[in-house]
Tab-separated table of C-alpha atoms in Angstrom:
chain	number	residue	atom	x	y	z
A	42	UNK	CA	-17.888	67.550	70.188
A	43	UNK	CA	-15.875	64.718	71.099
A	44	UNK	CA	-17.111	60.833	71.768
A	45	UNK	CA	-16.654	59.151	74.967
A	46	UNK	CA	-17.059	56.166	72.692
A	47	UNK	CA	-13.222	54.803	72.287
A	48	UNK	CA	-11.870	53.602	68.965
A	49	UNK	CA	-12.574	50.461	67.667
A	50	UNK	CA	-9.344	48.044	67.663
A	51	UNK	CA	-8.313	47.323	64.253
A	52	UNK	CA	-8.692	43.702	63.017
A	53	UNK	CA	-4.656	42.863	63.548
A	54	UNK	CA	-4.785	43.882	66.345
A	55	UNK	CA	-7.294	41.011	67.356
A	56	UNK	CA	-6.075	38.611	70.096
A	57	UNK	CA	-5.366	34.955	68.610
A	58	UNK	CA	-7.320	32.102	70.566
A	59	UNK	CA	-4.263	30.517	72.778
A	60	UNK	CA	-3.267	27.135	71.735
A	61	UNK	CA	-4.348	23.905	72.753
A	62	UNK	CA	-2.118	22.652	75.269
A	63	UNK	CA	-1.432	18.842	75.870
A	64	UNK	CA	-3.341	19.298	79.316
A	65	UNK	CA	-6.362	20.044	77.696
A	66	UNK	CA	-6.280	17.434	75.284
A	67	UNK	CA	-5.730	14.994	77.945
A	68	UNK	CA	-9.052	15.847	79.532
A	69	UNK	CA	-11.367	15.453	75.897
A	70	UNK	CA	-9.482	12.294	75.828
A	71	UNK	CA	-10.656	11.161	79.062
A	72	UNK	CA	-14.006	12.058	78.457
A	73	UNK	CA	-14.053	10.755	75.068
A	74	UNK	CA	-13.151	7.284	76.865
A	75	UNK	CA	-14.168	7.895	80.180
A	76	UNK	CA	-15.996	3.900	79.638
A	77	UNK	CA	-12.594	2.694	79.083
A	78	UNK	CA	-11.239	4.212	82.068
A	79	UNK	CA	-14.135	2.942	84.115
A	80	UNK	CA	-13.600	-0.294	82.994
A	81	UNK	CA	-9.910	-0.694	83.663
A	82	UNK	CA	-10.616	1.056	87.278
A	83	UNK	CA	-13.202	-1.913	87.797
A	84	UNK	CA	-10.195	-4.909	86.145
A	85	UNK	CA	-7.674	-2.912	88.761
A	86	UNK	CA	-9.916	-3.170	91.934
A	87	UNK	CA	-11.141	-6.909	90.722
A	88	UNK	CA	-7.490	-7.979	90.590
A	89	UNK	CA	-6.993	-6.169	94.502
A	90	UNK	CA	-9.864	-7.736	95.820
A	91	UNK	CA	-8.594	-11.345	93.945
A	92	UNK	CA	-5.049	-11.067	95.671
A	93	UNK	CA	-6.319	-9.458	99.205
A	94	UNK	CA	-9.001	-12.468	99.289
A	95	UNK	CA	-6.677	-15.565	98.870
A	96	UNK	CA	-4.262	-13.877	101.679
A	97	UNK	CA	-7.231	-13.458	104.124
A	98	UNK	CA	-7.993	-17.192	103.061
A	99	UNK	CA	-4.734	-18.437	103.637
A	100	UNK	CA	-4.268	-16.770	107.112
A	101	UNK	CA	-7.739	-18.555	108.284
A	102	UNK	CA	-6.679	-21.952	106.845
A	103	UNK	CA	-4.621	-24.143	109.769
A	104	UNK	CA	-1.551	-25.890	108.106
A	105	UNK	CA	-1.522	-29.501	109.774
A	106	UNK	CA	0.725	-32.798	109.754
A	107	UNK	CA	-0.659	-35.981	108.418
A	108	UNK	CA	-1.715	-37.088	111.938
A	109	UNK	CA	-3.599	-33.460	112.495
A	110	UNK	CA	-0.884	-32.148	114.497
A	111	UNK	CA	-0.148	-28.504	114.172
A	112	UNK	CA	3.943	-29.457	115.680
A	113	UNK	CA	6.709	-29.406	112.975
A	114	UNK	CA	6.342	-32.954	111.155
A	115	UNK	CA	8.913	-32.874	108.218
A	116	UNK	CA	8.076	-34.888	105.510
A	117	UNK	CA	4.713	-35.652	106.626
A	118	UNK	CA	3.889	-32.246	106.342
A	119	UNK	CA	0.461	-31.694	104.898
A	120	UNK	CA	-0.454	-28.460	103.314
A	121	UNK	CA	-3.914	-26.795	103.646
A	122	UNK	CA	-6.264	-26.425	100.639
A	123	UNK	CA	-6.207	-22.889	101.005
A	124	UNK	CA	-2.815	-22.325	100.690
A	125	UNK	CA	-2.277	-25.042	97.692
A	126	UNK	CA	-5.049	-23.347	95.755
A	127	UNK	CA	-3.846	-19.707	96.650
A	128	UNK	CA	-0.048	-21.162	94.962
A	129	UNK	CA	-1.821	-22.284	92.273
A	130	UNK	CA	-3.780	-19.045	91.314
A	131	UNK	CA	-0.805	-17.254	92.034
A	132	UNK	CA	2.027	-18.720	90.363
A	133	UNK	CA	0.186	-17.478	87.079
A	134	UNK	CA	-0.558	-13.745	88.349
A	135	UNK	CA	2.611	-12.585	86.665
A	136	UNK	CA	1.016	-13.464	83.001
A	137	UNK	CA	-2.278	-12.094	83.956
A	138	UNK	CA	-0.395	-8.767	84.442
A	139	UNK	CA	1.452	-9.174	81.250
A	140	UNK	CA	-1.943	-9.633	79.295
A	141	UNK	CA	-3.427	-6.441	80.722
A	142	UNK	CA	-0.159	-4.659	79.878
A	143	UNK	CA	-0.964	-5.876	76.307
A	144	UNK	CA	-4.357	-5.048	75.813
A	145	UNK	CA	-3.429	-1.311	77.067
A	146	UNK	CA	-1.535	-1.451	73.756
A	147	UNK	CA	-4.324	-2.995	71.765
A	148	UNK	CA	-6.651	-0.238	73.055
A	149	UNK	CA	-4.068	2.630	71.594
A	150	UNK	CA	-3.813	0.927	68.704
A	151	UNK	CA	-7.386	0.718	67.440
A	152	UNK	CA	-10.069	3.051	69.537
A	153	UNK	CA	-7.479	5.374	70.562
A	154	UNK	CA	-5.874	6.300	67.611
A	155	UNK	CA	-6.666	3.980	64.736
A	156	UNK	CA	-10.218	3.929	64.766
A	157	UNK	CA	-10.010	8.553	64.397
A	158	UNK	CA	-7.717	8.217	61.822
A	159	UNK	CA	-9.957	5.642	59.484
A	160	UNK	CA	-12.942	7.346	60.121
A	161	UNK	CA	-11.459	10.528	59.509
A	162	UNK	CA	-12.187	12.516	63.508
A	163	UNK	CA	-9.212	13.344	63.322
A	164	UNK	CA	-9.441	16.264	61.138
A	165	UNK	CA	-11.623	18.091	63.517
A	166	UNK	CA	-9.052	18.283	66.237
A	167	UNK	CA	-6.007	19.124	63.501
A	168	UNK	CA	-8.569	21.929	62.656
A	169	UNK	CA	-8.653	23.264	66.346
A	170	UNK	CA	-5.081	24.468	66.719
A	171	UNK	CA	-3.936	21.137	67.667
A	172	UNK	CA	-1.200	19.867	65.427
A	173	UNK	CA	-0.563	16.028	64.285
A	174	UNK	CA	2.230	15.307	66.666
A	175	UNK	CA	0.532	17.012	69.666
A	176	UNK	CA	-2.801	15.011	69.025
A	177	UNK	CA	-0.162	11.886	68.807
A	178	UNK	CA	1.320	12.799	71.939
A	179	UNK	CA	-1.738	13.225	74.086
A	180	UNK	CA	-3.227	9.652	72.955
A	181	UNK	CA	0.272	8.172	73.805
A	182	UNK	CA	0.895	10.470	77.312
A	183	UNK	CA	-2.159	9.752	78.879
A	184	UNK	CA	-2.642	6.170	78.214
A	185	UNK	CA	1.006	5.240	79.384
A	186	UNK	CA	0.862	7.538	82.556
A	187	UNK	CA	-2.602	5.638	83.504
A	188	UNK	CA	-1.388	2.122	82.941
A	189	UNK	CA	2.259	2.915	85.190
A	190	UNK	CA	0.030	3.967	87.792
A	191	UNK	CA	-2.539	1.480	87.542
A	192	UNK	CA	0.012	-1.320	86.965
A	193	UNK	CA	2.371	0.020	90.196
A	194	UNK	CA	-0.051	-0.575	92.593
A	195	UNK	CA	-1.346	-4.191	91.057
A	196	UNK	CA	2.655	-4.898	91.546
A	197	UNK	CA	3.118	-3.743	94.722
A	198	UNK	CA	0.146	-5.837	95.763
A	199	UNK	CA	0.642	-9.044	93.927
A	200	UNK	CA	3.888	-8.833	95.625
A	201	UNK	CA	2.424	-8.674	98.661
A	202	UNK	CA	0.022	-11.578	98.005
A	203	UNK	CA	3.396	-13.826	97.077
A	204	UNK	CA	5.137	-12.793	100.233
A	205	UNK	CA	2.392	-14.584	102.713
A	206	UNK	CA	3.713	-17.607	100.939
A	207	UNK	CA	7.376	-17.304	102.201
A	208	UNK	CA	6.396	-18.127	105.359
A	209	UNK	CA	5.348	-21.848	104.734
A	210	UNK	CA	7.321	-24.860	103.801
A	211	UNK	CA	7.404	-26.871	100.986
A	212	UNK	CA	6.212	-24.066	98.662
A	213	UNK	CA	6.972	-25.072	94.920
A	214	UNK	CA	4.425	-23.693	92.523
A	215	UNK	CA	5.914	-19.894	93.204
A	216	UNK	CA	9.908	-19.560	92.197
A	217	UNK	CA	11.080	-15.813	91.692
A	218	UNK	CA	11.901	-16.934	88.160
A	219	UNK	CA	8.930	-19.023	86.963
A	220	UNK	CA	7.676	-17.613	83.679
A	221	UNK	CA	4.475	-16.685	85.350
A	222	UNK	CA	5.876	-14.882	87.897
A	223	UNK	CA	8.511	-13.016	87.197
A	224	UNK	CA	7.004	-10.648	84.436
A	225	UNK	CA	4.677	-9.196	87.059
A	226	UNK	CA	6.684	-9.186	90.726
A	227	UNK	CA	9.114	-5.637	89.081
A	228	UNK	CA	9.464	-2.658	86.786
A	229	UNK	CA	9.889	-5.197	83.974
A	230	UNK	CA	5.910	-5.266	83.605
A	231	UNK	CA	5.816	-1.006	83.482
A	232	UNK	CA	8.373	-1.045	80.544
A	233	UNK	CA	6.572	-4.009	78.719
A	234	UNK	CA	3.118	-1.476	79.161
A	235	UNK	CA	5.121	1.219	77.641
A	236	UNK	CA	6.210	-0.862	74.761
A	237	UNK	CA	2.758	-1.340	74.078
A	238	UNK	CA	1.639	1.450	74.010
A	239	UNK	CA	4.617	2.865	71.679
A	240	UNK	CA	3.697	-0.141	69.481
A	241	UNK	CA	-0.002	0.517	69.747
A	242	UNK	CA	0.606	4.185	68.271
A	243	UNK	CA	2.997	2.860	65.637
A	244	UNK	CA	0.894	0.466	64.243
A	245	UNK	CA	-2.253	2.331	64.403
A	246	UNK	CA	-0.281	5.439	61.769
A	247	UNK	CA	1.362	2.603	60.202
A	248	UNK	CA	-1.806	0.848	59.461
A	249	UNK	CA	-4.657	3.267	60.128
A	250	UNK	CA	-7.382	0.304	60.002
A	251	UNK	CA	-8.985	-0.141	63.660
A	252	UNK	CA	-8.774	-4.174	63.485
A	253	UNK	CA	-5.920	-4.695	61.897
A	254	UNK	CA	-3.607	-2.282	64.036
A	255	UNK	CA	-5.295	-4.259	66.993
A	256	UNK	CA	-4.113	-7.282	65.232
A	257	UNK	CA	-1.033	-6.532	64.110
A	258	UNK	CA	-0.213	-4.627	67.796
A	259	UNK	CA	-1.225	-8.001	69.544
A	260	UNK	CA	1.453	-9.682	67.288
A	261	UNK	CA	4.291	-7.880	67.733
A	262	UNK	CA	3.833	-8.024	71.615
A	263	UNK	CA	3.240	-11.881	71.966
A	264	UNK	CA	6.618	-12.275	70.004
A	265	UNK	CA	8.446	-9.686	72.004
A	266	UNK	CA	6.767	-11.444	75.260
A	267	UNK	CA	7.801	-14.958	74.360
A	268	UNK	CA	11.229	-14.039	73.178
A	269	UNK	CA	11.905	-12.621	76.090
A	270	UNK	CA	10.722	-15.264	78.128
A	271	UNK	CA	12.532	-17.790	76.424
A	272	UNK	CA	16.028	-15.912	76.639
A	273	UNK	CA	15.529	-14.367	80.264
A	274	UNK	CA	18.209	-16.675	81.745
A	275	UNK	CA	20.910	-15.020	79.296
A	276	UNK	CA	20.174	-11.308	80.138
A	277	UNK	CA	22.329	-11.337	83.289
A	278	UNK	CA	25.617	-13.615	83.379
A	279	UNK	CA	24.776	-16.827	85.284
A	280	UNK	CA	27.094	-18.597	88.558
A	281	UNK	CA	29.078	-21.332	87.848
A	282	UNK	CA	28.866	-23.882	91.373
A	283	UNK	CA	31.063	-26.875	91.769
A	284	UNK	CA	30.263	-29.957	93.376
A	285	UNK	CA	27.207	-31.505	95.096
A	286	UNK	CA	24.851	-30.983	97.699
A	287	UNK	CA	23.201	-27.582	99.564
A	288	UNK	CA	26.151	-24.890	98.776
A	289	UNK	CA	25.784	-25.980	94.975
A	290	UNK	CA	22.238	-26.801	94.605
A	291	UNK	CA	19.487	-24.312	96.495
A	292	UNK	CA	15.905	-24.253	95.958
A	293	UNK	CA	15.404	-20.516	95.820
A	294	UNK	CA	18.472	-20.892	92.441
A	295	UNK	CA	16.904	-20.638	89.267
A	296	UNK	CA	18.539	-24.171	87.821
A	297	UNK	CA	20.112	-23.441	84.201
A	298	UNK	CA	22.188	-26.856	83.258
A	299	UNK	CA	24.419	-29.236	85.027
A	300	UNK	CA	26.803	-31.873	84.335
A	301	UNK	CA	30.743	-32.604	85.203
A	302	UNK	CA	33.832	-30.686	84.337
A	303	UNK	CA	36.902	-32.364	83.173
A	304	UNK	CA	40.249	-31.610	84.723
A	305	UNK	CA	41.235	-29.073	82.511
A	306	UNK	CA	37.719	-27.215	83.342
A	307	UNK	CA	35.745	-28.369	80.249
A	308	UNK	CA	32.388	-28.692	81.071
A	309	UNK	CA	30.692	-32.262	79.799
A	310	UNK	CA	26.697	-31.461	80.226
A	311	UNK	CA	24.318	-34.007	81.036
A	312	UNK	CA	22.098	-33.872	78.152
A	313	UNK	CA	25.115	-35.038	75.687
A	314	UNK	CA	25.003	-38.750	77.617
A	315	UNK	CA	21.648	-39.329	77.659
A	316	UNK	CA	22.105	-38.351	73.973
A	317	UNK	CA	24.159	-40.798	73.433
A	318	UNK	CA	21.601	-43.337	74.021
A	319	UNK	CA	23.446	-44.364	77.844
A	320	UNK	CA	20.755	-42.597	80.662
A	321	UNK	CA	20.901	-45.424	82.640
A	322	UNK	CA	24.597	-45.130	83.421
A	323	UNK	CA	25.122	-40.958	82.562
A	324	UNK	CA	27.516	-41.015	85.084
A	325	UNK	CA	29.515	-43.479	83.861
A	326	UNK	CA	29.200	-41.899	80.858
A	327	UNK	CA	30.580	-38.705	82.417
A	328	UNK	CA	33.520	-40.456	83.804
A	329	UNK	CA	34.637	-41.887	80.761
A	330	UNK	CA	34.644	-38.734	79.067
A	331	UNK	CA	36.988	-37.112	81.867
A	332	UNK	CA	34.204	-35.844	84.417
A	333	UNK	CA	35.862	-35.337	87.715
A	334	UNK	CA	34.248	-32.574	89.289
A	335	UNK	CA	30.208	-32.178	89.194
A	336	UNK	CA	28.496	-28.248	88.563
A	337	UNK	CA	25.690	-26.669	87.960
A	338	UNK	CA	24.789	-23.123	86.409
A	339	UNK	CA	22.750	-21.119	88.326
A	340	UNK	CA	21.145	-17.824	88.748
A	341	UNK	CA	20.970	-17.009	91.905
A	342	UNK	CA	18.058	-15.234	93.854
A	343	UNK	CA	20.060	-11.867	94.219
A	344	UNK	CA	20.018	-12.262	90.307
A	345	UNK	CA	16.529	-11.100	90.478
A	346	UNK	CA	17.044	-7.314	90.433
A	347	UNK	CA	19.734	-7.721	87.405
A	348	UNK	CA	17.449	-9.293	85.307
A	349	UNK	CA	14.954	-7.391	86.014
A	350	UNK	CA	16.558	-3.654	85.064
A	351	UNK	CA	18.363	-5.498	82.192
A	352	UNK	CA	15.092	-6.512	80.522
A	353	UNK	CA	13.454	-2.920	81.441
A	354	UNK	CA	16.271	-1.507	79.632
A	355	UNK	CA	15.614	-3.378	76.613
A	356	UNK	CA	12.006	-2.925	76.844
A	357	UNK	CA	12.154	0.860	77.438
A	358	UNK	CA	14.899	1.173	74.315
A	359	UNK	CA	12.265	-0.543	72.436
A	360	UNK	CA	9.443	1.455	72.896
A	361	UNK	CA	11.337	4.961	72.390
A	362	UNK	CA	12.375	3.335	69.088
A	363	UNK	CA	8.880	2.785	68.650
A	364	UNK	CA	7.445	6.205	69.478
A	365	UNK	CA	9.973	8.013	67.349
A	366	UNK	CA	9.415	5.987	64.335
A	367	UNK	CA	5.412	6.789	65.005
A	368	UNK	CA	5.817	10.593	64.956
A	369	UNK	CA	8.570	10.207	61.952
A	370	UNK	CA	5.649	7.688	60.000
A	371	UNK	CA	3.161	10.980	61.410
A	372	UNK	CA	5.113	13.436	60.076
A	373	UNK	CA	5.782	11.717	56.331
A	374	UNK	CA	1.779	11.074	56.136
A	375	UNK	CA	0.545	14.755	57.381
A	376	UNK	CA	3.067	16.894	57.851
């Protein structure tokens, strides 16, 4: 008599659990930190709220003339509080951004990744089908997708906070190419995030000690940061402007040097007279060295978007330098 019962499968026949796939891993890491993300989405709608409140503030505030008059008063012009105090809080909103950028990096480096791989977590994921460079991978995807996000829209709205200021004279404290500006007004600040996060996974498999990768992340980044900051004006080739008044000298120009050139072009700089002990008569001191002709070195405001994708470049080089010699130090340590 025959069973109705089929035949038992044999055993290699068995269906293999399907891998991990970076999706997944993505979620357990957002759940893992799910008070990290919480936190940053409270630091992203703090810094909206700072930006959108000192533009409502400024648009209430009445700009007046010494005298109270609200009719054009040149140089007696008298600026409201609001406004001066909005400038002020402003004109450092581009290193605010850069910090946050950083400490995105930080955070990779030692809870993210470091603090698994000293504690030894890590092991239980590598033993559920996920393999070292996927598990690197997911902690370096999701954090860098959140903070370009996150980072666009504080951008896009710092830049609108700065462009309620373009409307009112005598407006100092906010040049396109101030140091505390310019890091945060482009796509400048998302590569900078993305080099910290590349650095943040490099020095946590480098290191593999939570503090110390923090440390040593937070290092690297403030010397990247400043170098960059102190070399900006030689990223982009700067204009060369010959003689004196408005068509040489604007106020939206980032100023780089000045001085007199000589009749066969060579350029005598200010700084070498006043060197030379004579400031009270440098231009004296210009003309007897051959100074005929006064310039100044420039950048431009339409320089902006050149310096800007030249220093994204660099930054964006650097971190996929950085993220391929993580997974190469990842791949030496585990295989």
């Amino acid at each position: 008599m025959s069973t109705l019962t089929p035949p038992s499968a044999p055993k290699s026949d068995a269906v293999a659990p399907p891998p991990v796939t970076l999706r997944g891993s993505a979620r357990v890491l957002l759940r893992v930190h799910r008070k990290a993300l919480w936190a940053a989405g409270g630091l992203l709608v703090i810094g909206i709220g700072i930006v959108v409140a000192l533009r409502v503030w400024m648009a209430s505030a009445k700009e007046l003339c010494s005298d109270g008059d609200m009719t054009p008063c040149g140089g007696d012009y008298l600026p409201s509080y609001a406004r001066t105090s909005s400038e002020l809080y402003l004109s450092d909103g581009g290193t605010v951004l850069l910090l946050l950028a950083g400490l995105i990096g930080v955070f990779v480096a030692g809870p993210l990744i470091a603090r698994e791989l000293e504690s030894g977590t890590f092991r239980l994921a590598w033993a559920q089908s996920v393999s070292p460079a996927h598990w690197l991978a997911a902690r370096l995807a999701v954090p860098a997708a959140l903070a370009v996000i996150g980072l666009t829209v504080l951008i896009a709205v710092y830049r609108w906070g700065l462009w309620a200021l373009r409307g009112y004279p005598y407006s100092h404290l906010t040049p396109w190419h101030a140091s505390g500006i310019f890091p945060g007004t482009g796509p400048a600040l998302l590569g900078f995030a993305l080099l910290a996060v590349a650095v943040g996974g490099l020095c946590a498999v480098l290191v593999r000690r939570t503090l110390l990768s923090m440390s040593l992340t937070g290092l690297v980044l403030g010397v990247v940061a400043l170098g960059l900051g102190k070399r900006r004006y030689e990223l982009w080739p700067h204009v060369l402007r010959q003689g004196q008044g408005p068509q040489a000298v604007s106020p939206v120009d980032w100023h780089l040097d000045y001085g007199m050139l000589t009749a066969s072009g060579h350029r005598l700089y200010w700084q070498d007279c006043f060197g030379d002990g004579m400031a009270e008569d440098a231009r004296a001191c210009m003309r007897a060295r051959g100074g005929v002709t006064h310039f100044t070195e420039v950048h431009p405001a339409s320089h902006y978007w050149p310096l800007q994708l030249v220093e994204t470049g660099i930054l964006l080089a650097l971190a996929a330098l950085a993220v391929f010699a993580a997974f190469r130090v990842l791949r030496r340590l585990h295989g």
